[in-house]
PDB file of C-alpha atoms and ligand atoms in Angstrom:
ATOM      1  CA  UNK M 158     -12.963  84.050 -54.066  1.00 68.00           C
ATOM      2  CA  UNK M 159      -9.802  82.372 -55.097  1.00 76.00           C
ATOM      3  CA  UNK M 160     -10.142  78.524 -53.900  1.00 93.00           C
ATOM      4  CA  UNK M 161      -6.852  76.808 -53.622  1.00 96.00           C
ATOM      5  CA  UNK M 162      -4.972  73.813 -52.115  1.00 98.00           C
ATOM      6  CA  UNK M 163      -1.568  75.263 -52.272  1.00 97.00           C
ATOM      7  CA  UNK M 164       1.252  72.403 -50.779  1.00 92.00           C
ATOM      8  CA  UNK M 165      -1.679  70.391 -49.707  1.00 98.00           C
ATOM      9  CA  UNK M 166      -1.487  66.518 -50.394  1.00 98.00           C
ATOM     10  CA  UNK M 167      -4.791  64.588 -51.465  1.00 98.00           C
ATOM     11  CA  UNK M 168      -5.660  61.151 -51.610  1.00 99.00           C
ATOM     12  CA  UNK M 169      -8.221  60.590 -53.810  1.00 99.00           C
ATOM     13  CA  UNK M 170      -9.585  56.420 -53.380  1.00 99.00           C
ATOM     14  CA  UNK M 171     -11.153  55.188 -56.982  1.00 98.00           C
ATOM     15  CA  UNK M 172      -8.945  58.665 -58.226  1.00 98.00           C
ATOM     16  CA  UNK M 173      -8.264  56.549 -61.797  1.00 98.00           C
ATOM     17  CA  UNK M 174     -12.047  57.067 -63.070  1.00 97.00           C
ATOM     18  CA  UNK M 175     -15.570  58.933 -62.846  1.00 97.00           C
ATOM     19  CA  UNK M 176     -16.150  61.257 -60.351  1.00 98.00           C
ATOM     20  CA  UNK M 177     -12.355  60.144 -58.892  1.00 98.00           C
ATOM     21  CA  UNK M 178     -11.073  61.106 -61.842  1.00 98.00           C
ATOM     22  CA  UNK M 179     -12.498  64.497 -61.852  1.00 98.00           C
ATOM     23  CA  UNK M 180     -11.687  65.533 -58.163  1.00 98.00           C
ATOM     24  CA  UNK M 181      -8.228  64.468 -58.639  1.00 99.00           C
ATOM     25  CA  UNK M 182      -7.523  66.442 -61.623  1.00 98.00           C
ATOM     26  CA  UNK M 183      -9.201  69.721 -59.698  1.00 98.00           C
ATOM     27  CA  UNK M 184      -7.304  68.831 -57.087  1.00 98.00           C
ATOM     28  CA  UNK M 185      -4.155  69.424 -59.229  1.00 98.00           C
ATOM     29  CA  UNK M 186      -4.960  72.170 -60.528  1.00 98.00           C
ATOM     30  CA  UNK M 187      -5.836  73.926 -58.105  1.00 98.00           C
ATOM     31  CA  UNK M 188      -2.236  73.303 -56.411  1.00 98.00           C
ATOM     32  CA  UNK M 189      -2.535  70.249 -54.182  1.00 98.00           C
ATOM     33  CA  UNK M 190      -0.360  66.769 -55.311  1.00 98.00           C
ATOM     34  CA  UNK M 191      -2.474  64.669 -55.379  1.00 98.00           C
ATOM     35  CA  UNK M 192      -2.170  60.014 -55.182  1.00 99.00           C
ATOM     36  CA  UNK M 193      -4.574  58.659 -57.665  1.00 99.00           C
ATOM     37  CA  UNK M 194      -5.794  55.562 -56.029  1.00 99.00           C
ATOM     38  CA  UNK M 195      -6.970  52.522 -57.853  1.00 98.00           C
ATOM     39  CA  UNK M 196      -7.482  48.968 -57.664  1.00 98.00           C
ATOM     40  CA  UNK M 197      -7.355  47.302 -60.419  1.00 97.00           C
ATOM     41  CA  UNK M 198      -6.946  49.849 -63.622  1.00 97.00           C
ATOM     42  CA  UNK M 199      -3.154  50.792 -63.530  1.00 98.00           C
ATOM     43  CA  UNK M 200      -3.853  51.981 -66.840  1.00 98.00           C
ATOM     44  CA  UNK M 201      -6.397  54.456 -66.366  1.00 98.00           C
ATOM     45  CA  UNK M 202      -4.691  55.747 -62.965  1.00 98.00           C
ATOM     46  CA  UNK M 203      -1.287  56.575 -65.124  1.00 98.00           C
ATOM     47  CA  UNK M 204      -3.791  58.580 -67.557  1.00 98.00           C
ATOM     48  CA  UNK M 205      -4.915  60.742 -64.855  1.00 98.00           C
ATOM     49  CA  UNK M 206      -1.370  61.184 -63.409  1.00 98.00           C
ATOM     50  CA  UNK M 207      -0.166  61.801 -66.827  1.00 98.00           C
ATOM     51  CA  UNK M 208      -2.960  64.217 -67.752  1.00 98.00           C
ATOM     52  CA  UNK M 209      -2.109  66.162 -64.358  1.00 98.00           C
ATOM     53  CA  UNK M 210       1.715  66.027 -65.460  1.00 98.00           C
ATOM     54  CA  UNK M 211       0.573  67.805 -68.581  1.00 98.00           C
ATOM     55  CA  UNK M 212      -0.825  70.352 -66.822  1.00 97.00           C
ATOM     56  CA  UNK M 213       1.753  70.999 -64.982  1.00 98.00           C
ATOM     57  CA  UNK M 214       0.438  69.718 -61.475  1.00 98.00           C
ATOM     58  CA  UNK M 215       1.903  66.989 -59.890  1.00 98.00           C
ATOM     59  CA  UNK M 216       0.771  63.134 -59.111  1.00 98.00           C
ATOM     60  CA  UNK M 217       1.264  59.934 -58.176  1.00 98.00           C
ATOM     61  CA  UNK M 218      -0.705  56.541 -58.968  1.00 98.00           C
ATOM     62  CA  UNK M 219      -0.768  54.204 -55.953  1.00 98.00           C
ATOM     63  CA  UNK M 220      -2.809  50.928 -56.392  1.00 98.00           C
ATOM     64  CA  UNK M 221      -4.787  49.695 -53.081  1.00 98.00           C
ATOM     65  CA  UNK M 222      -7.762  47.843 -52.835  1.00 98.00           C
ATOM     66  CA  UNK M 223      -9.493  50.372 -50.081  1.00 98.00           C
ATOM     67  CA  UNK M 224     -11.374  47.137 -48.326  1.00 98.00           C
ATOM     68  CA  UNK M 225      -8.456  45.696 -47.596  1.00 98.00           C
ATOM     69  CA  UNK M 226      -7.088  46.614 -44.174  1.00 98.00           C
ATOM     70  CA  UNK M 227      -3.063  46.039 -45.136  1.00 98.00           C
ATOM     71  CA  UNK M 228      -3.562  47.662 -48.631  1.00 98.00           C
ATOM     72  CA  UNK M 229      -4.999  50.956 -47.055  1.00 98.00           C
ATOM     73  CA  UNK M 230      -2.116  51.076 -44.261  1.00 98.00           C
ATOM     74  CA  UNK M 231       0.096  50.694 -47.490  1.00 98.00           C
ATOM     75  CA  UNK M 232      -1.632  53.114 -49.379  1.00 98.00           C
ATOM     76  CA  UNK M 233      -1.199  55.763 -46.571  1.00 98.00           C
ATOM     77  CA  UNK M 234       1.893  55.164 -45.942  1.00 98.00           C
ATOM     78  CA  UNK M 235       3.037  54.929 -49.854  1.00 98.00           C
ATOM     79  CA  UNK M 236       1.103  58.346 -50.061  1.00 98.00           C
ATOM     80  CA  UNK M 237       3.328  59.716 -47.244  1.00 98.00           C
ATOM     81  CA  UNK M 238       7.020  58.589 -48.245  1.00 98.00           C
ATOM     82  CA  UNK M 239       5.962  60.161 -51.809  1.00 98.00           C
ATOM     83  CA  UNK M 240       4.387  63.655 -50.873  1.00 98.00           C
ATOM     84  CA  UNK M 241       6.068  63.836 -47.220  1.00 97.00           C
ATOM     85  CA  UNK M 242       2.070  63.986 -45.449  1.00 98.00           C
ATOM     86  CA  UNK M 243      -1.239  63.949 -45.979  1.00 98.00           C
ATOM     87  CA  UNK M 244      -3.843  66.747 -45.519  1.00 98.00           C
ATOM     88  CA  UNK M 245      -7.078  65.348 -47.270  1.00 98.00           C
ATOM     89  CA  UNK M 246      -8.727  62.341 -47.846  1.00 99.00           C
ATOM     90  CA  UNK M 247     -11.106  61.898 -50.627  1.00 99.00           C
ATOM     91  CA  UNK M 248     -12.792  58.550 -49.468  1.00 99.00           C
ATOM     92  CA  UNK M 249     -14.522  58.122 -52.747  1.00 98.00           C
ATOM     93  CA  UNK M 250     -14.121  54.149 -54.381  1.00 98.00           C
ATOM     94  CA  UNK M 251     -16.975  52.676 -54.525  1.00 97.00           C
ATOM     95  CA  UNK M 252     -19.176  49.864 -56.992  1.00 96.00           C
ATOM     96  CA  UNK M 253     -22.930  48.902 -57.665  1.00 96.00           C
ATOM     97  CA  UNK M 254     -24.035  45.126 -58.158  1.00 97.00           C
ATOM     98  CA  UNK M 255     -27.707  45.053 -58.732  1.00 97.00           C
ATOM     99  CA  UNK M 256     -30.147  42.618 -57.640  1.00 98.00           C
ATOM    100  CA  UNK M 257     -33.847  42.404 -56.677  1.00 98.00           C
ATOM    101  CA  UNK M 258     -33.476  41.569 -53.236  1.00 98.00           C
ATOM    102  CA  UNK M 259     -34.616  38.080 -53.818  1.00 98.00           C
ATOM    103  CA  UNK M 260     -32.436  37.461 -55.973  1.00 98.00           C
ATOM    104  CA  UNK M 261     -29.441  39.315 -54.321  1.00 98.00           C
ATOM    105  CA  UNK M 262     -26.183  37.294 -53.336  1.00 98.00           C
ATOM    106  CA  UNK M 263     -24.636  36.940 -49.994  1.00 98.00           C
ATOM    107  CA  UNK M 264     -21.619  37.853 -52.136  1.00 98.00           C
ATOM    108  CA  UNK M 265     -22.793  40.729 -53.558  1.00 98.00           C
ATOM    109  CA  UNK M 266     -24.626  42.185 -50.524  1.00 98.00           C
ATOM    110  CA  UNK M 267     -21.376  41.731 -49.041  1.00 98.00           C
ATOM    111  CA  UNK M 268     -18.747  42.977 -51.734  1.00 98.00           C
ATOM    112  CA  UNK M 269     -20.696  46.505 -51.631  1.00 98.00           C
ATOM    113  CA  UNK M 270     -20.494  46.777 -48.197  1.00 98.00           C
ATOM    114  CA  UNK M 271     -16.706  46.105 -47.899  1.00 98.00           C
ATOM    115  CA  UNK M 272     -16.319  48.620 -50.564  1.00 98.00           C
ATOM    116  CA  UNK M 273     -18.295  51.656 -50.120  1.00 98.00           C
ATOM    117  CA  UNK M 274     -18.785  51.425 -46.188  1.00 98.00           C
ATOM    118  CA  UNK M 275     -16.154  49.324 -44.918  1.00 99.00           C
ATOM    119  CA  UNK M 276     -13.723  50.614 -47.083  1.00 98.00           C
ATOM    120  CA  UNK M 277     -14.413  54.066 -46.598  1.00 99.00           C
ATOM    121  CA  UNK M 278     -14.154  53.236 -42.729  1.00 99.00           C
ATOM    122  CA  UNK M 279     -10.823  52.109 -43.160  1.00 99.00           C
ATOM    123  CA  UNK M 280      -9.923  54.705 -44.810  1.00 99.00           C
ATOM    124  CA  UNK M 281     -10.907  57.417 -42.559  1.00 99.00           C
ATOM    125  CA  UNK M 282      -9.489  55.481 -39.438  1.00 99.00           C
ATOM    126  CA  UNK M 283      -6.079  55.600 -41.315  1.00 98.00           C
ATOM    127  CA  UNK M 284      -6.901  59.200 -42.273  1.00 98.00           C
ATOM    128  CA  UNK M 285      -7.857  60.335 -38.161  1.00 98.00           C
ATOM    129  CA  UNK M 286      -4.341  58.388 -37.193  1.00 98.00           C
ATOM    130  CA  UNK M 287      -2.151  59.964 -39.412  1.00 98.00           C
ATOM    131  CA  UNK M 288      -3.718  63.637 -39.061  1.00 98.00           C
ATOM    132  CA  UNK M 289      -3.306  63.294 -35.402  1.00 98.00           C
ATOM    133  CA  UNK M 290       0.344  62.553 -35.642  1.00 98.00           C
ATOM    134  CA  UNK M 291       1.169  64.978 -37.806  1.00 97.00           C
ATOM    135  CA  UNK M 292      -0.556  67.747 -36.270  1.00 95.00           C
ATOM    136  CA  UNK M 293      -1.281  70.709 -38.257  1.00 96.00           C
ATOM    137  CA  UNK M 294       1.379  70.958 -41.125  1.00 95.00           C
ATOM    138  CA  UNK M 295       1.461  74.914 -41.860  1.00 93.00           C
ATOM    139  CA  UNK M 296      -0.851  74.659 -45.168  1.00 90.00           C
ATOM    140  CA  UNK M 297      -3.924  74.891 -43.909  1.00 96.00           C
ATOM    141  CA  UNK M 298      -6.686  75.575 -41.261  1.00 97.00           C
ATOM    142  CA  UNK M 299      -7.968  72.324 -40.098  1.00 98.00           C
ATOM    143  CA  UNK M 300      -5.726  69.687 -39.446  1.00 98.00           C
ATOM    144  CA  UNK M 301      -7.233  67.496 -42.191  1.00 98.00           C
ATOM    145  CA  UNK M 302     -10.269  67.073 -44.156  1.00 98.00           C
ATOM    146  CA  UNK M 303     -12.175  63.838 -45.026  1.00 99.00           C
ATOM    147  CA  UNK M 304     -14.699  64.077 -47.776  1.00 99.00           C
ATOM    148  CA  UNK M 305     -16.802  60.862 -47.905  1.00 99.00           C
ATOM    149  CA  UNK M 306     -18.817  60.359 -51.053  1.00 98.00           C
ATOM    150  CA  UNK M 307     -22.209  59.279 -50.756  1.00 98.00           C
ATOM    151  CA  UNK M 308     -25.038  59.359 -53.092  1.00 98.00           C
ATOM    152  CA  UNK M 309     -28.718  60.590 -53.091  1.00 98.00           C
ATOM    153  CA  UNK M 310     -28.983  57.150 -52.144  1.00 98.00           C
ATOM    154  CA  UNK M 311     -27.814  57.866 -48.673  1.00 98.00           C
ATOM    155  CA  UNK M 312     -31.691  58.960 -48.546  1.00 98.00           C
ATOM    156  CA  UNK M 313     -33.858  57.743 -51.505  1.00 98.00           C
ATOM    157  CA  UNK M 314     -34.627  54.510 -51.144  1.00 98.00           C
ATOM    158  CA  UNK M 315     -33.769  52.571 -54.144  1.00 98.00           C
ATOM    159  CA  UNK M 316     -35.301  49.107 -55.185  1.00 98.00           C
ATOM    160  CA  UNK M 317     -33.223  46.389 -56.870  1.00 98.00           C
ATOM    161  CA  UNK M 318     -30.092  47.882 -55.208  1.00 98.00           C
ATOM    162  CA  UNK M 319     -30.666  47.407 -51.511  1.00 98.00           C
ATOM    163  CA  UNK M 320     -26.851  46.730 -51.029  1.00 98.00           C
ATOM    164  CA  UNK M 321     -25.909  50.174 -52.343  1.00 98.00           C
ATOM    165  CA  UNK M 322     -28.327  52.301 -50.717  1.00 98.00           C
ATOM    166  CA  UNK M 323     -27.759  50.383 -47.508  1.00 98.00           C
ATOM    167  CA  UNK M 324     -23.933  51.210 -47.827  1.00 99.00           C
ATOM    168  CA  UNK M 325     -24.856  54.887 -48.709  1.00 98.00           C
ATOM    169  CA  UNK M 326     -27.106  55.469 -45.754  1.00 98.00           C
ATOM    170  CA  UNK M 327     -24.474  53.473 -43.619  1.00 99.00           C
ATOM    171  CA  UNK M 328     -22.031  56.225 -44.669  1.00 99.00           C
ATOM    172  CA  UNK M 329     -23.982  59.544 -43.730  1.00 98.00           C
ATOM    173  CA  UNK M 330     -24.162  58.145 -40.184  1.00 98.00           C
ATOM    174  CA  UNK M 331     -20.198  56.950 -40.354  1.00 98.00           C
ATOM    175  CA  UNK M 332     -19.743  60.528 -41.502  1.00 99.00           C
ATOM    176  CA  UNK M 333     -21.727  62.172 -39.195  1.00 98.00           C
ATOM    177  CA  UNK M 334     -20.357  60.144 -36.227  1.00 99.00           C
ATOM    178  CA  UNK M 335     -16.585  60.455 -36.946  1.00 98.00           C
ATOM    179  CA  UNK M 336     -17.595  64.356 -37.397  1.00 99.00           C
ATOM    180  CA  UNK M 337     -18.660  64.787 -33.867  1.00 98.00           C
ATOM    181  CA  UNK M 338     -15.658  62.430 -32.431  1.00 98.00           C
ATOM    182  CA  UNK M 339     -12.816  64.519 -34.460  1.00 98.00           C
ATOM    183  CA  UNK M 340     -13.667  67.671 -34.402  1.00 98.00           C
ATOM    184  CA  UNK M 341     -11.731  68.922 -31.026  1.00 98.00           C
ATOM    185  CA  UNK M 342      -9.116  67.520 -33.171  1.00 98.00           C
ATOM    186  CA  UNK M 343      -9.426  70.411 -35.406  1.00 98.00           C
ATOM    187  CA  UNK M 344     -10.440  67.272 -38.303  1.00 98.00           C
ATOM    188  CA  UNK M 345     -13.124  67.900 -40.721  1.00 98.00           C
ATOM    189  CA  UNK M 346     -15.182  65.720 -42.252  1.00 99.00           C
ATOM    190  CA  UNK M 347     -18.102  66.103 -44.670  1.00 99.00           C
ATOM    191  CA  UNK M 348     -19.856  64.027 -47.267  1.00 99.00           C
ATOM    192  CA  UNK M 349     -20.810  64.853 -50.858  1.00 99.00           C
ATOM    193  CA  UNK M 350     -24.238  63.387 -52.619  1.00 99.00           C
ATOM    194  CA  UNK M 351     -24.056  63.566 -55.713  1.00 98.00           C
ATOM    195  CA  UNK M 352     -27.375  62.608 -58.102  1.00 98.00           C
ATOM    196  CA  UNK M 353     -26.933  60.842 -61.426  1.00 97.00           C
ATOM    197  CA  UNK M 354     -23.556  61.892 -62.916  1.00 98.00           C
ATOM    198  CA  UNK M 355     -22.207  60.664 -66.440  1.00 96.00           C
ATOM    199  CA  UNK M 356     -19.859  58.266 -65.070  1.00 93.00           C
ATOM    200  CA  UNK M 357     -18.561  55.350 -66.606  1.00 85.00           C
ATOM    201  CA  UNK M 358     -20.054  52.929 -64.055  1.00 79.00           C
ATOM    202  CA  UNK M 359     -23.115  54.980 -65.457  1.00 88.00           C
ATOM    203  CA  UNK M 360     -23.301  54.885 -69.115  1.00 87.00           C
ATOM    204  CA  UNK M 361     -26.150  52.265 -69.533  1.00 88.00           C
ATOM    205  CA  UNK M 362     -28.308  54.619 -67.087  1.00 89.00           C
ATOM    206  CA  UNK M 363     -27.184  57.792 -68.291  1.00 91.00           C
ATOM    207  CA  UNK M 364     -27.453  57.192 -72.521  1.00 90.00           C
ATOM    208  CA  UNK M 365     -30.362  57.312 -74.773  1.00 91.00           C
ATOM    209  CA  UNK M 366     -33.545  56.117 -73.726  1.00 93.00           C
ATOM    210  CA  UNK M 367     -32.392  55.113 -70.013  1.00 93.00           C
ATOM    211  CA  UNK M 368     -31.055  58.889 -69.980  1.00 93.00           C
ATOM    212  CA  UNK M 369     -34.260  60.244 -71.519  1.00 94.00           C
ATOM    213  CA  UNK M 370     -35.838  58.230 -68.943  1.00 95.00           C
ATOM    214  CA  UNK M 371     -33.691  58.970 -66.174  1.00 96.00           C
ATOM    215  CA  UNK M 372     -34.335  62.676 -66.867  1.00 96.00           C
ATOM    216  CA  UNK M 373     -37.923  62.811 -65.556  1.00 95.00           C
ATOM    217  CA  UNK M 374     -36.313  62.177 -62.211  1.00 96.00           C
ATOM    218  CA  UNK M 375     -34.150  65.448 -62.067  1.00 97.00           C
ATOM    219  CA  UNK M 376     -36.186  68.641 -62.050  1.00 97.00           C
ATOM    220  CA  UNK M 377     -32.997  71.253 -63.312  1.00 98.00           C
ATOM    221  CA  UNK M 378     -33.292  68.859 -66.391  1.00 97.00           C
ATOM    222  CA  UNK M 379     -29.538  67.723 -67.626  1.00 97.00           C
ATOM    223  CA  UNK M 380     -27.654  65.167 -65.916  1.00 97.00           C
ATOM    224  CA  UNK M 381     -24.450  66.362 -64.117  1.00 98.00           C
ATOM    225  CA  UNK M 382     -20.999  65.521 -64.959  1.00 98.00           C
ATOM    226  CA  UNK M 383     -17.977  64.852 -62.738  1.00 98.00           C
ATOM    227  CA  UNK M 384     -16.793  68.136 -62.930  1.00 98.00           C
ATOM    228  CA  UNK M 385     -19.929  69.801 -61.174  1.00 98.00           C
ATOM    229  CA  UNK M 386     -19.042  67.359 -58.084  1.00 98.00           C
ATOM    230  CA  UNK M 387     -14.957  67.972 -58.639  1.00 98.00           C
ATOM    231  CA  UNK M 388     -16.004  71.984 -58.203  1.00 98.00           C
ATOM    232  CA  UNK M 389     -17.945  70.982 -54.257  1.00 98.00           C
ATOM    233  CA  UNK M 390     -15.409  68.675 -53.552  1.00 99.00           C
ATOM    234  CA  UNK M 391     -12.674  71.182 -54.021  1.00 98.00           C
ATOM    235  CA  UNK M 392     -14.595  74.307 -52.280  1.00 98.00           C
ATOM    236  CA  UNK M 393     -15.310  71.716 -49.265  1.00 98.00           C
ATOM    237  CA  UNK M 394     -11.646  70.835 -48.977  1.00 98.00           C
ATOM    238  CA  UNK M 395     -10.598  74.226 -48.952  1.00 98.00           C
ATOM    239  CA  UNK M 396      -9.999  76.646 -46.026  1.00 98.00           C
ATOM    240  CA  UNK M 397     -13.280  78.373 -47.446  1.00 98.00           C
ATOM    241  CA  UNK M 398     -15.026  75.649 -45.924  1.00 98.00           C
ATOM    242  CA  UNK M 399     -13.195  75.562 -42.394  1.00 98.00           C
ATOM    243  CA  UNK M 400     -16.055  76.072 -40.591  1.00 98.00           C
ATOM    244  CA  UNK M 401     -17.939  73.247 -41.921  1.00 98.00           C
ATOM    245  CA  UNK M 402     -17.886  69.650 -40.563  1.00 99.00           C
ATOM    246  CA  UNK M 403     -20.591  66.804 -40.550  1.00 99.00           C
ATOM    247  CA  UNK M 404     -22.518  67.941 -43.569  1.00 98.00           C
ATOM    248  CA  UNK M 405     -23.602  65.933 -46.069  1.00 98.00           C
ATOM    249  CA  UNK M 406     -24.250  68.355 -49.437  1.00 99.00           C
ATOM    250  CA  UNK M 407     -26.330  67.078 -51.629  1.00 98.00           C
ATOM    251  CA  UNK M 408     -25.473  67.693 -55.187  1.00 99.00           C
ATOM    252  CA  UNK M 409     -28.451  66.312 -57.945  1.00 98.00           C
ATOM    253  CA  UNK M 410     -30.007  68.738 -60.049  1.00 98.00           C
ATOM    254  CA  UNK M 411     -33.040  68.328 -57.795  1.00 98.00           C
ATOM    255  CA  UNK M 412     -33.002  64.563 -57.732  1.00 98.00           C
ATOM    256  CA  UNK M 413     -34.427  64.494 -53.984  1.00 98.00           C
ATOM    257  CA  UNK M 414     -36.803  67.356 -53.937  1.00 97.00           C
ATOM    258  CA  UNK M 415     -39.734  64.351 -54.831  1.00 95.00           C
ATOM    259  CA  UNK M 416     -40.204  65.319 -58.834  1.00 94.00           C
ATOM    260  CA  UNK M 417     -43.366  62.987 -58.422  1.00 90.00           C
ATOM    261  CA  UNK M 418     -44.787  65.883 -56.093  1.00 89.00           C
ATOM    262  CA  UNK M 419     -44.105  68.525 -59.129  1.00 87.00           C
ATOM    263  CA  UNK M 420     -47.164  68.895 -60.485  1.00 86.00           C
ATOM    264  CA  UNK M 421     -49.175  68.933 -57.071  1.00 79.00           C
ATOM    265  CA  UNK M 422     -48.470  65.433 -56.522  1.00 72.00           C
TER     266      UNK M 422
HETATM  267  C1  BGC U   6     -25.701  55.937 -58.548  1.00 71.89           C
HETATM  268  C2  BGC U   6     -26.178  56.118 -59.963  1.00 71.89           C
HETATM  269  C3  BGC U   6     -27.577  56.676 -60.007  1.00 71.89           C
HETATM  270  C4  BGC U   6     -27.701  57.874 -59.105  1.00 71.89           C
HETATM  271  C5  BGC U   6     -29.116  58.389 -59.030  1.00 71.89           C
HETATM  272  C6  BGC U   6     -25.890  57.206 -57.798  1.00 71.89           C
HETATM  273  O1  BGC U   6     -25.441  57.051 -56.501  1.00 71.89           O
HETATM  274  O2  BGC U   6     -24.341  55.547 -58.547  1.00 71.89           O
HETATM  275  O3  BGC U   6     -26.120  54.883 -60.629  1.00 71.89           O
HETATM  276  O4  BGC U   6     -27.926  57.038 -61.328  1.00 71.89           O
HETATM  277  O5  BGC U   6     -27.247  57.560 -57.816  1.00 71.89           O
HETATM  278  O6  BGC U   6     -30.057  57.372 -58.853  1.00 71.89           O
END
């Protein structure tokens, strides 16, 4: 099976790094043009654009901070004068700020919300306004496709980062519940949760002894890299996946089958 995203256009939030990145450079290649979101690392967003360039695919950086309710109606419509539409939404910026729960800020309790849920709500709600306007452009089945990215987090409970895995479950339900309100629509939307992944937002988890460490968690025994999430993300954007909506796809190497349980528990 031959999965492409011929003429499609992708917006790809947190596109300039990690798992971003690596969708938006699948995304490419595999025929879509894609906008490389990012907030505050031009730089690294003009890599990606200028990797995809290389390639011969075609991109566009477009900085927006995707909590911000002006800065995502920019975004979208930035994302529209440059590629004429848009067909998917990867809603996948998001950040981690640690903190036993006693010791947890307001502040960052708060900036992790606004991110990864909030963000990824206004996002979608831009997403659901403009798909319904445009109506189905000629490229593909649906009439657009939301990915959300989650985590394993969206059902492992994880101490010391209460903010997180509260934003993560927060986001299966958003999914979920946008799935059931757009799909008469002909709009798709599914979420991707992915395990540990070698991402820079990573590296202190995923490296030597924290790795070796981290390892005992994940039964298939290596830790994944962006580009076994870019590979789901692209087959769930594609028409091969029309006649999915509201899933969330776990994606971990076995990170939530209970590891502790292995051994007969
Ligand atoms: C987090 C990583 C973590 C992984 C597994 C992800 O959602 O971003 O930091 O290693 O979940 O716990």
């Amino acid at each position: 099976m031959q999965l492409n995203l011929n003429d499609r256009v992708a917006l790809v939030t947190g596109g300039d790094s990690g798992i971003g990145r690596a969708v938006s450079i699948a995304y490419a290649r595999a025929g879509a043009r894609v906008v490389v979101n990012y907030n505050s690392n031009q730089e690294k967003a003009d890599e990606v654009v200028a990797a995809i360039a290389a390639a011969g695919g075609q991109a566009r950086a477009i900085q927006g901070n995707t909590a911000d309710e002006d800065d995502v109606r920019r975004l979208f419509a930035e994302t529209a004068d440059a590629f004429g539409g848009i067909d998917i939404l990867v809603a996948n910026a998001g950040v981690q700020k640690d903190a036993p729960i006693a010791e947890m800020s307001l502040a960052d309790w708060q900036k992790v919300i606004d991110v990864n849920l909030t963000g990824q709500f206004l996002c979608a709600r831009e997403a659901v306004r403009r798909f319904r306007q445009q109506g189905n452009r000629g490229q593909m089945r649906a009439n657009g496709v939301i990915l959300c990215m989650s985590s394993v987090h969206e059902i492992i409970p994880w101490a010391g980062h209460a903010n997180y895995a509260a934003s993560k479950g927060g986001i299966a339900m958003l999914m979920r519940t946008l799935a059931q309100e757009v799909a008469a629509d002909r709009i798709r939307v599914n979420g991707i949760a992915p395990g540990a992944i070698r991402t820079p937002i990573n590296e202190d988890a995923t490296e030597g002894e924290a790795g070796k460490k981290l390892l005992e968690l994940i039964p298939y025994g290596r830790i994944g890299d962006p580009e076994d999430v870019a590979a789901l993300a692209l087959f769930m954007a594609s028409d091969a996946a029309d006649y999915m909506t509201g899933a969330s796809v776990l994606i971990d190497g076995g990170m939530s089958l209970y590891p502790g349980f292995e051994n007969n528990g």
